[in-house]
CSV table of C-alpha atoms and ligand atoms in Angstrom, one decimal:
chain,number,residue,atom,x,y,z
A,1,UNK,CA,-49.7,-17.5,6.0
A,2,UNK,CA,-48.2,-20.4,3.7
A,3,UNK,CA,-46.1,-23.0,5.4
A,4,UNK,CA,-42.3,-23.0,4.1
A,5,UNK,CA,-42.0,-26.4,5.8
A,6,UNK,CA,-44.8,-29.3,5.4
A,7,UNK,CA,-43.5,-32.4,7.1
A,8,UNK,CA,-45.8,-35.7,7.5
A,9,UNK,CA,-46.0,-38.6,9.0
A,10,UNK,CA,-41.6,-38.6,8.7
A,11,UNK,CA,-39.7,-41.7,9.6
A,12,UNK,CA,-36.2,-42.3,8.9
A,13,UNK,CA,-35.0,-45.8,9.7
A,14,UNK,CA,-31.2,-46.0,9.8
A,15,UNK,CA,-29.5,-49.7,8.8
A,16,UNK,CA,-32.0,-52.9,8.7
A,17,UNK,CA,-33.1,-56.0,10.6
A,18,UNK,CA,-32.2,-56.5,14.1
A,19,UNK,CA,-29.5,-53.3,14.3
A,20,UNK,CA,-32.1,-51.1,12.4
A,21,UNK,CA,-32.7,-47.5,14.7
A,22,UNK,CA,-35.8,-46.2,14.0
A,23,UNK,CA,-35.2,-42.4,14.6
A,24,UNK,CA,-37.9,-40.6,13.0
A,25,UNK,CA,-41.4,-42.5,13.7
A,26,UNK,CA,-44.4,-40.5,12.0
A,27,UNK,CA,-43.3,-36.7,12.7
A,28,UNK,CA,-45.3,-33.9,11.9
A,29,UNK,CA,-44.6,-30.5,11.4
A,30,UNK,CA,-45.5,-27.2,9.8
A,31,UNK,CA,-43.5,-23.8,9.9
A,32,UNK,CA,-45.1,-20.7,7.9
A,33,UNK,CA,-42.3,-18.4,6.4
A,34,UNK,CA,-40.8,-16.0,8.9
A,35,UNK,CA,-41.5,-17.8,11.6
A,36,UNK,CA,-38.8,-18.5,13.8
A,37,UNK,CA,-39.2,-22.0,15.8
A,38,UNK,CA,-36.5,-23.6,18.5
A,39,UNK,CA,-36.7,-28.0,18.4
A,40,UNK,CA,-36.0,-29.2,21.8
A,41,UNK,CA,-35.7,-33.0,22.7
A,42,UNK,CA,-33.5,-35.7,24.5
A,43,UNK,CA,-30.1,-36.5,22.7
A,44,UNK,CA,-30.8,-39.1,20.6
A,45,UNK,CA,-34.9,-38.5,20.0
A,46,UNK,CA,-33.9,-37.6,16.1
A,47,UNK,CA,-33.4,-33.8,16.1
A,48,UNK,CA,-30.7,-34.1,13.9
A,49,UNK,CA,-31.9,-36.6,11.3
A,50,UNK,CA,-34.7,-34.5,11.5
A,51,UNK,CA,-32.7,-30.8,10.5
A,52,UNK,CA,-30.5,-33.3,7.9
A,53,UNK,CA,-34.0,-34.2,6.6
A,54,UNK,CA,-35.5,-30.7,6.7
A,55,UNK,CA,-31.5,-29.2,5.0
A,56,UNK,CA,-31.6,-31.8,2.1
A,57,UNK,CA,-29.2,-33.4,3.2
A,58,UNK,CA,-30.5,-36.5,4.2
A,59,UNK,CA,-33.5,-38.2,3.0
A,60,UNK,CA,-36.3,-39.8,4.7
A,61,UNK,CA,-37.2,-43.2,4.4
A,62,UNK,CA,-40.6,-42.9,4.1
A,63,UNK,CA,-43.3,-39.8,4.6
A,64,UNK,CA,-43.7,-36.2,3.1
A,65,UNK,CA,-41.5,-33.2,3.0
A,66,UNK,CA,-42.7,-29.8,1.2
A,67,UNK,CA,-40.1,-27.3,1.2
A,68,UNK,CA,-41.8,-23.9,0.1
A,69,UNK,CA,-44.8,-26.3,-1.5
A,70,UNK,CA,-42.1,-28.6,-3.7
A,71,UNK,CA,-42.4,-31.8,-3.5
A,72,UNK,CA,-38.9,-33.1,-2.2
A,73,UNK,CA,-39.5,-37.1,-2.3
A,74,UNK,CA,-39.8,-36.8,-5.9
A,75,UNK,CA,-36.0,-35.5,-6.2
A,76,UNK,CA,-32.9,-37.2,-7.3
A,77,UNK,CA,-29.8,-36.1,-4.9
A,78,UNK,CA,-28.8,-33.5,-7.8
A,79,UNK,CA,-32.1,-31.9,-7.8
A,80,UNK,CA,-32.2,-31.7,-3.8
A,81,UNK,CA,-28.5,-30.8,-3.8
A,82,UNK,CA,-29.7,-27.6,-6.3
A,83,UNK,CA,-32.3,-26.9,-4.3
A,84,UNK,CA,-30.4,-26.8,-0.8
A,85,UNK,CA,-28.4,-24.7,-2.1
A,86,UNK,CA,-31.1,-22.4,-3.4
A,87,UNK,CA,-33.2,-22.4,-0.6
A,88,UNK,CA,-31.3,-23.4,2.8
A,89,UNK,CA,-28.2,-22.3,5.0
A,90,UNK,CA,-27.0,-24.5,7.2
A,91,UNK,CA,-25.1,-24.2,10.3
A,92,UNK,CA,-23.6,-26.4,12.6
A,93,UNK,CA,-22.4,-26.9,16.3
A,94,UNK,CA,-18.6,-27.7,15.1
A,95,UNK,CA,-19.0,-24.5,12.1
A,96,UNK,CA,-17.4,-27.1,9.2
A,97,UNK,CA,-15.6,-24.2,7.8
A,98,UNK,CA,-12.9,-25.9,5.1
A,99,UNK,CA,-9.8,-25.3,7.5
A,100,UNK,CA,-6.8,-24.2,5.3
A,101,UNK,CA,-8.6,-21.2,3.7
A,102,UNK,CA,-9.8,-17.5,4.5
A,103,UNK,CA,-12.8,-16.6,5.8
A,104,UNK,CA,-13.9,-15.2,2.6
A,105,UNK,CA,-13.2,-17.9,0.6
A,106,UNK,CA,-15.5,-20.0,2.7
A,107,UNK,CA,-18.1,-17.6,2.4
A,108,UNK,CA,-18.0,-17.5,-1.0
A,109,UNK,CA,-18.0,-21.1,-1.6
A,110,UNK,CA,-21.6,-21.6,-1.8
A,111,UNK,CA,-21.9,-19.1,-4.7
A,112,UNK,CA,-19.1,-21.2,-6.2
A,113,UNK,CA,-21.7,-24.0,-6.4
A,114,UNK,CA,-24.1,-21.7,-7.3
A,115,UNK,CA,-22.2,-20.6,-10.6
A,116,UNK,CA,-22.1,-17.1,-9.4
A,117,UNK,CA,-19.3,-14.9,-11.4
A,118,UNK,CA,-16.1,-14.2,-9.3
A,119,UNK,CA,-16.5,-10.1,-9.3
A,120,UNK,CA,-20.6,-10.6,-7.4
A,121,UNK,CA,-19.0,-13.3,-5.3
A,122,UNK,CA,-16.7,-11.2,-4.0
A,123,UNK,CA,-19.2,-8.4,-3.1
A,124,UNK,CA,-21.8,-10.8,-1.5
A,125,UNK,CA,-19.6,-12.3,0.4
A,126,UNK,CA,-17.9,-9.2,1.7
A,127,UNK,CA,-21.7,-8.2,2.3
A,128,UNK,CA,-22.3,-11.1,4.3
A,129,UNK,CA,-19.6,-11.0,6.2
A,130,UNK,CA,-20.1,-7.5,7.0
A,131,UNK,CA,-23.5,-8.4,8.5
A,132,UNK,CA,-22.2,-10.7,11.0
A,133,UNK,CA,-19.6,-7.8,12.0
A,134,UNK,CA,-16.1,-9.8,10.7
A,135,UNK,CA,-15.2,-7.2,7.7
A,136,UNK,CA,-12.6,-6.7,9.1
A,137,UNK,CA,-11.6,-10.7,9.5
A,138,UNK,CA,-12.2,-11.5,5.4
A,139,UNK,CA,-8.9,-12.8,5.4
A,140,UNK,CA,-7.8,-15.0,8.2
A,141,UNK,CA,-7.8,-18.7,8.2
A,142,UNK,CA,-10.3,-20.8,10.8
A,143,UNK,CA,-7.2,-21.4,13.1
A,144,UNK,CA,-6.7,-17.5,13.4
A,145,UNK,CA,-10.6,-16.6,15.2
A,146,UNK,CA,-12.3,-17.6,17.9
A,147,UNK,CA,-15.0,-20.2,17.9
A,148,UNK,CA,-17.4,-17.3,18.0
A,149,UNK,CA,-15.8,-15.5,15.2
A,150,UNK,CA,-15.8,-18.7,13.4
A,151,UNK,CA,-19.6,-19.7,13.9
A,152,UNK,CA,-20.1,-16.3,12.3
A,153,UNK,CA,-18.2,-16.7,8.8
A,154,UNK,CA,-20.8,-20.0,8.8
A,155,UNK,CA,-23.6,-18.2,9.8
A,156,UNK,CA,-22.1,-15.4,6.9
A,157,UNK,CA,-21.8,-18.5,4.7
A,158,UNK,CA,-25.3,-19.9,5.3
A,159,UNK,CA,-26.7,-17.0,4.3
A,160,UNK,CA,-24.8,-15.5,1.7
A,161,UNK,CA,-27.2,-17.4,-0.7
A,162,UNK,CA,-30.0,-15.5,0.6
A,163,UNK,CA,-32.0,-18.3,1.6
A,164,UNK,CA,-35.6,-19.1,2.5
A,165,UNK,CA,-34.5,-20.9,5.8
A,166,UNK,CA,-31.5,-21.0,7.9
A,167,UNK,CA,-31.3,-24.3,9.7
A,168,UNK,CA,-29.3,-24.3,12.9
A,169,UNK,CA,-28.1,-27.2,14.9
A,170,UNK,CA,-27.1,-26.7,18.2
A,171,UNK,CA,-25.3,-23.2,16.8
A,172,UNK,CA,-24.2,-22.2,20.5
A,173,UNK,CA,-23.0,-25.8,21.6
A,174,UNK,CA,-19.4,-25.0,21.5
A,175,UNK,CA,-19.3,-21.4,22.3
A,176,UNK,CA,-18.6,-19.3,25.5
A,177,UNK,CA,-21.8,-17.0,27.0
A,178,UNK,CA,-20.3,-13.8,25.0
A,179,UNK,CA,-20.0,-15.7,21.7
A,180,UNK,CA,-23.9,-17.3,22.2
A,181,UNK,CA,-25.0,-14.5,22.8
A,182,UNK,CA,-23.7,-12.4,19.7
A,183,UNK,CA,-24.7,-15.9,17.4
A,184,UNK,CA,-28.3,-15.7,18.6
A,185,UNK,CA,-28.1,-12.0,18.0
A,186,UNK,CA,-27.3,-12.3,14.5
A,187,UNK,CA,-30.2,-15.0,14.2
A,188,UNK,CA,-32.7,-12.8,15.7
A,189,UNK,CA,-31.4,-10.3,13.3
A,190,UNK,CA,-32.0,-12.7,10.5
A,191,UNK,CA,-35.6,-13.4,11.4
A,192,UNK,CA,-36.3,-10.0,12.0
A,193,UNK,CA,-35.6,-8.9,8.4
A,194,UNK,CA,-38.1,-12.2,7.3
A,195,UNK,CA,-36.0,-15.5,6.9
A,196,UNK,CA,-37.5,-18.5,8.7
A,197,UNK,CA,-35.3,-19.9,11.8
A,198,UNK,CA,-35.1,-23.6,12.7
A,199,UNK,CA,-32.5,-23.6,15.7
A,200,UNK,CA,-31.9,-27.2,17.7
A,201,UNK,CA,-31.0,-26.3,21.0
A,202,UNK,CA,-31.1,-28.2,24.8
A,203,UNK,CA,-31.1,-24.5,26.3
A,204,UNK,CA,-34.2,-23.4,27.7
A,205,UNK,CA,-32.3,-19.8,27.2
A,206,UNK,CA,-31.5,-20.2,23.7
A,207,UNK,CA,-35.1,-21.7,22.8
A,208,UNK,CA,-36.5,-18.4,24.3
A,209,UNK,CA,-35.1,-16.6,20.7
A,210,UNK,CA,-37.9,-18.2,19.2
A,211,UNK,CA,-41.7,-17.7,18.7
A,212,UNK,CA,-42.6,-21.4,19.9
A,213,UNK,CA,-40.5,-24.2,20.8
A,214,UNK,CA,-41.3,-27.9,18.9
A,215,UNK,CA,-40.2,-30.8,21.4
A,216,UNK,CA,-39.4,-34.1,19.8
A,217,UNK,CA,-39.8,-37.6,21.4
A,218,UNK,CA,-38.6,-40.6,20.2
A,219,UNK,CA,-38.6,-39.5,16.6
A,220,UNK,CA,-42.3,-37.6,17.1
A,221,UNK,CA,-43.6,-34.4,18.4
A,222,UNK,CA,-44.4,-34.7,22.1
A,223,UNK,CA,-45.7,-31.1,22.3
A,224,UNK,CA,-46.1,-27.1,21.3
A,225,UNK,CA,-45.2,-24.1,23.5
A,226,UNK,CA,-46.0,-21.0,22.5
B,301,LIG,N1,-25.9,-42.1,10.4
B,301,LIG,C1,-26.5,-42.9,11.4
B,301,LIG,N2,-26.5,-44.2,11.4
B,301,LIG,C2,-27.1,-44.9,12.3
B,301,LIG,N3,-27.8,-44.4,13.3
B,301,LIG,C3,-27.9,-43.1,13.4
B,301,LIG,C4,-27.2,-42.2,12.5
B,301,LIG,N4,-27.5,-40.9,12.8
B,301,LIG,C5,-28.2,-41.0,13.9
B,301,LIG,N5,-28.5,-42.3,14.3
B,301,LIG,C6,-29.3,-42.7,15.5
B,301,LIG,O1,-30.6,-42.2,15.3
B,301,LIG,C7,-31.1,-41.7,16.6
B,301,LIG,C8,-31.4,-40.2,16.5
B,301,LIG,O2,-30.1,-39.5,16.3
B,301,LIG,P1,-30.0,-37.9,16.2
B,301,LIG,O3,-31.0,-37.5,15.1
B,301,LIG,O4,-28.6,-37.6,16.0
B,301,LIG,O5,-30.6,-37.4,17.6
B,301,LIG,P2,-30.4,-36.0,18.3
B,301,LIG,O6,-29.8,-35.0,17.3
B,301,LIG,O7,-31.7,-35.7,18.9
B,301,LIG,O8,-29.4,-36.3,19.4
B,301,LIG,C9,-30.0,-42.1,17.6
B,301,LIG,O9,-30.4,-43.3,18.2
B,301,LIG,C10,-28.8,-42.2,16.8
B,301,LIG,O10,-27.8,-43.1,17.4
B,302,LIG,MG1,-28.1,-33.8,17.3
């Protein structure tokens, strides 16, 4: 097996002096590829400075992070920005689709950074958008689907990159049963076909998707359950 994720000894301090939160203290944590792991914890024990960490889009202040055996403390923000986009597909609990545009266009926009020519853009993300069953929603605006239909052109737009890992922050937070159920379908799907999983979750139901859950405390890992 080879790890996709390394993290040691993480700690992200946020601000300074007497205000300073320390929200990652020393975590550690491996993933191989294909696995498919669920991070439980406390709101506020660092879950999500942890994911922003783990997505590139954050840095740490201080410790090690090897994403699929790079180095990423040794990274400018264009060089992590290129490599997010190479290697990671984010989604979030409130979907941050770009409101006033059509479902494929936000699914394409990705590729757009990428530099990928209009005509394969096009195809990829009508591919993508085909997985998570919305062909026939390419072009209707955020405002026109449901928050289930919408957390599926970002799950469409997080992987239309084909990336190494999909990084999920509480993904079903906002949705009804039905929609949760179809969202943690699709990422079962994902897995299955050999894309590693990181979902955050407070769901005992939801962690169950995955192969072991990771519970953080106070900016550490308390525990394993396989
Ligand atoms: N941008 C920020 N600036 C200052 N403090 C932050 C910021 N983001 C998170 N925090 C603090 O860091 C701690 C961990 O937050 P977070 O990672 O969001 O936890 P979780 O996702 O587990 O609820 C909390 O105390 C939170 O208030
Ligand atoms: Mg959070």
């Amino acid at each position: 097996m080879s790890p996709v994720i390394e993290v040691r000894d993480l700690r992200k301090t946020y601000g300074n002096g007497d205000t300073a939160v320390h929200a990652l203290r020393g975590l550690d944590l491996i993933v191989q590829k294909g696995e498919y792991i669920a991070i439980m914890g406390a709101s506020g024990s660092g879950k999500s400075t942890l994911l922003n960490i783990l997505g590139c889009l954050d840095i740490a202040t201080s410790g090690q992070y090897l994403l699929d055996g790079i180095d990423t403390g040794e990274f400018d923000e264009e060089q992590l920005s290129l490599l997010r986009n190479r290697k990671i597909g984010f989604v979030f609990q409130s979907f941050n689709l770009v409101p006033r545009t059509t479902a494929l266009a936000n699914v394409e926009l990705p590729l757009v950074y990428a530099g990928v020519r209009r005509a394969q853009r096009r195809e990829r993300a009508l591919a993508a958008l085909e997985l998570v069953g919305l062909q026939d929603r390419t072009h209707h605006r955020p405002n026109e689907l449901s928050g289930g239909q919408q957390q599926r052109v970002a799950i469409a737009r997080a992987l239309v990159t084909s990336p190494a890992i999909v990084l999920a922050d509480e993904p079903t937070g906002n949705l009804d049963t039905e929609s949760s159920r179809e969202v943690l379908g699709i990422l079962d799907r994902l897995n299955a076909s050999g894309r590693t999983v990181v979902l955050i979750t407070h769901e005992d139901e939801v962690a169950s998707h995955a192969m072991r859950t990771v519970r953080v405390v106070d900016g550490k890992v308390a525990g394993v359950l396989v």
